[in-house]
C-alpha positions in Angstrom: 15.8 9.1 18.2 16.0 4.8 19.0 15.0 3.2 16.5 14.8 -1.1 17.0 13.8 -3.6 14.5 11.9 -6.0 15.7 11.6 -9.8 15.1 11.0 -13.9 15.3 14.3 -14.2 13.8 17.0 -14.9 14.9 20.1 -12.9 14.0 22.6 -15.4 14.3 20.7 -16.9 11.0 21.7 -13.9 9.0 24.1 -14.2 6.1 26.8 -11.0 5.5 24.0 -9.9 4.1 21.9 -10.1 6.5 19.1 -11.8 4.7 17.0 -14.4 7.2 18.7 -18.5 6.3 15.8 -19.8 8.7 13.2 -21.9 7.4 10.2 -19.4 8.7 6.9 -18.7 7.9 6.3 -14.9 6.5 2.4 -14.4 7.2 -0.6 -15.1 8.3 -1.4 -17.1 5.1 0.8 -19.4 5.6 -1.4 -21.1 8.8 -1.6 -24.8 8.3 2.1 -25.2 6.3 4.7 -27.2 8.0 8.0 -25.5 8.3 11.6 -26.7 9.7 9.3 -29.8 10.1 6.8 -28.1 12.3 3.5 -27.2 11.4 2.1 -23.2 11.6 -1.1 -23.8 14.1 -3.4 -20.8 14.4 -2.9 -20.8 18.2 1.3 -20.7 17.5 0.6 -17.9 15.0 -1.3 -16.3 17.6 0.6 -16.9 20.6 3.9 -14.8 18.3 1.5 -12.1 17.3 0.8 -11.1 20.5 4.3 -11.4 21.5 5.1 -8.5 18.2 1.9 -6.4 19.9 3.3 -6.8 23.4 6.3 -5.7 21.9 5.5 -2.3 20.2 3.0 -1.3 23.6 5.6 -1.7 25.7 8.3 0.6 23.7 5.5 3.1 23.2 4.6 3.4 26.6 8.2 3.0 28.0 8.8 6.3 26.4 5.5 7.4 27.2 3.8 7.9 23.2 0.4 8.2 23.9 -0.8 8.6 20.0 0.9 7.6 17.1 -0.8 9.8 13.3 -2.2 7.2 10.3 0.5 7.8 7.2 0.9 6.3 3.4 -2.9 4.3 4.2 -3.3 1.6 1.8 -6.2 -0.2 2.0 -7.1 -1.6 -1.9 -8.6 -4.3 -0.1 -11.3 -2.6 1.4 -10.7 -3.5 4.9 -13.5 -1.9 6.8 -11.4 -2.3 9.9 -8.5 0.1 8.1 -8.7 3.2 9.6 -8.0 6.8 8.2 -5.2 8.6 7.0 -4.1 11.0 9.2 -6.0 9.9 12.0 -4.6 9.3 15.7 -4.6 6.4 17.3 -4.5 5.9 20.8 -1.8 3.5 22.7 -5.3 1.3 23.9 -6.0 0.7 20.3 -2.5 0.4 18.4 -2.3 -3.6 18.7 -5.9 -4.0 17.0 -4.2 -1.7 14.3 -1.3 -3.7 14.4 -3.0 -7.3 14.1 -4.6 -6.3 11.2 -1.3 -4.8 9.6 0.9 -8.0 10.0 -2.6 -9.8 8.9 -2.0 -8.1 5.5 -5.6 -6.9 5.7 -4.1 -3.7 5.1 -0.8 -0.9 5.3 0.3 2.6 6.4 2.5 3.6 9.3 2.1 4.4 12.7 3.7 8.0 13.6 4.5 11.2 15.6 7.0 14.2 16.2 9.7 11.5 17.8 8.5 8.2 17.5 6.9 5.5 15.5 6.0 1.3 14.7 5.9 0.3 11.2 5.5 -3.3 9.4 6.9 -4.3 6.5 7.1 -6.9 4.9 7.6 -11.3 6.2 7.2 -10.1 9.5 10.0 -7.5 9.9 8.6 -4.6 12.7 10.0 -1.3 13.5 9.7 1.4 16.1 11.5 4.4 17.1 10.6 6.3 20.5 13.0 9.3 21.8 13.9 7.2 24.8 16.4 4.3 24.9 13.9 1.5 26.2 15.3 -1.3 28.1 12.6 -2.8 29.6 10.6 -2.7 27.1 13.1 -4.9 24.9 13.7 -7.3 27.9 10.0 -8.5 27.9 10.2 -7.9 24.0 13.0 -11.2 24.2 11.4 -12.9 27.5 9.4 -14.2 24.5 11.6 -15.2 22.3 11.0 -12.2 19.6 14.3 -10.6 19.0 15.3 -6.6 19.2 17.8 -4.9 17.7 19.2 -1.4 17.1 18.4 -1.1 13.0 17.1 2.1 11.8 13.3 1.6 9.5 13.2 1.1 6.2 9.8 2.9 5.5 11.0 6.5 6.8 
């Protein structure tokens, strides 16, 4: 399985242990705050969020993944939009679920027999596919995201 870490964080700004050293936002709740002298606006947040959604779908589409199952659902906030544990999410519905995950409305893993999408703390996304996804990787990078070979912390 090919595994990727897809983020807005430039790997050049990591220390030897991999910790990100830049001054950057990590959550939807940071809208209105200033990072590196630039305020995080709703519009800027949505553009980056959409890049993440597009990237995940592009990787899954290129790999021929049609659906993923909801695993390890944590919906303590009782979000009405949360899917049910064990339900299958079709490729076209994945962006809505990922949007809620990125906004920390609930948490779960999306997994299939040979693929996954995991959203972690601090706006990190991990994608696993059964095949290399060079086109999806190039597309994500063209939208300002960084794609690194990296094993998910949530396997």
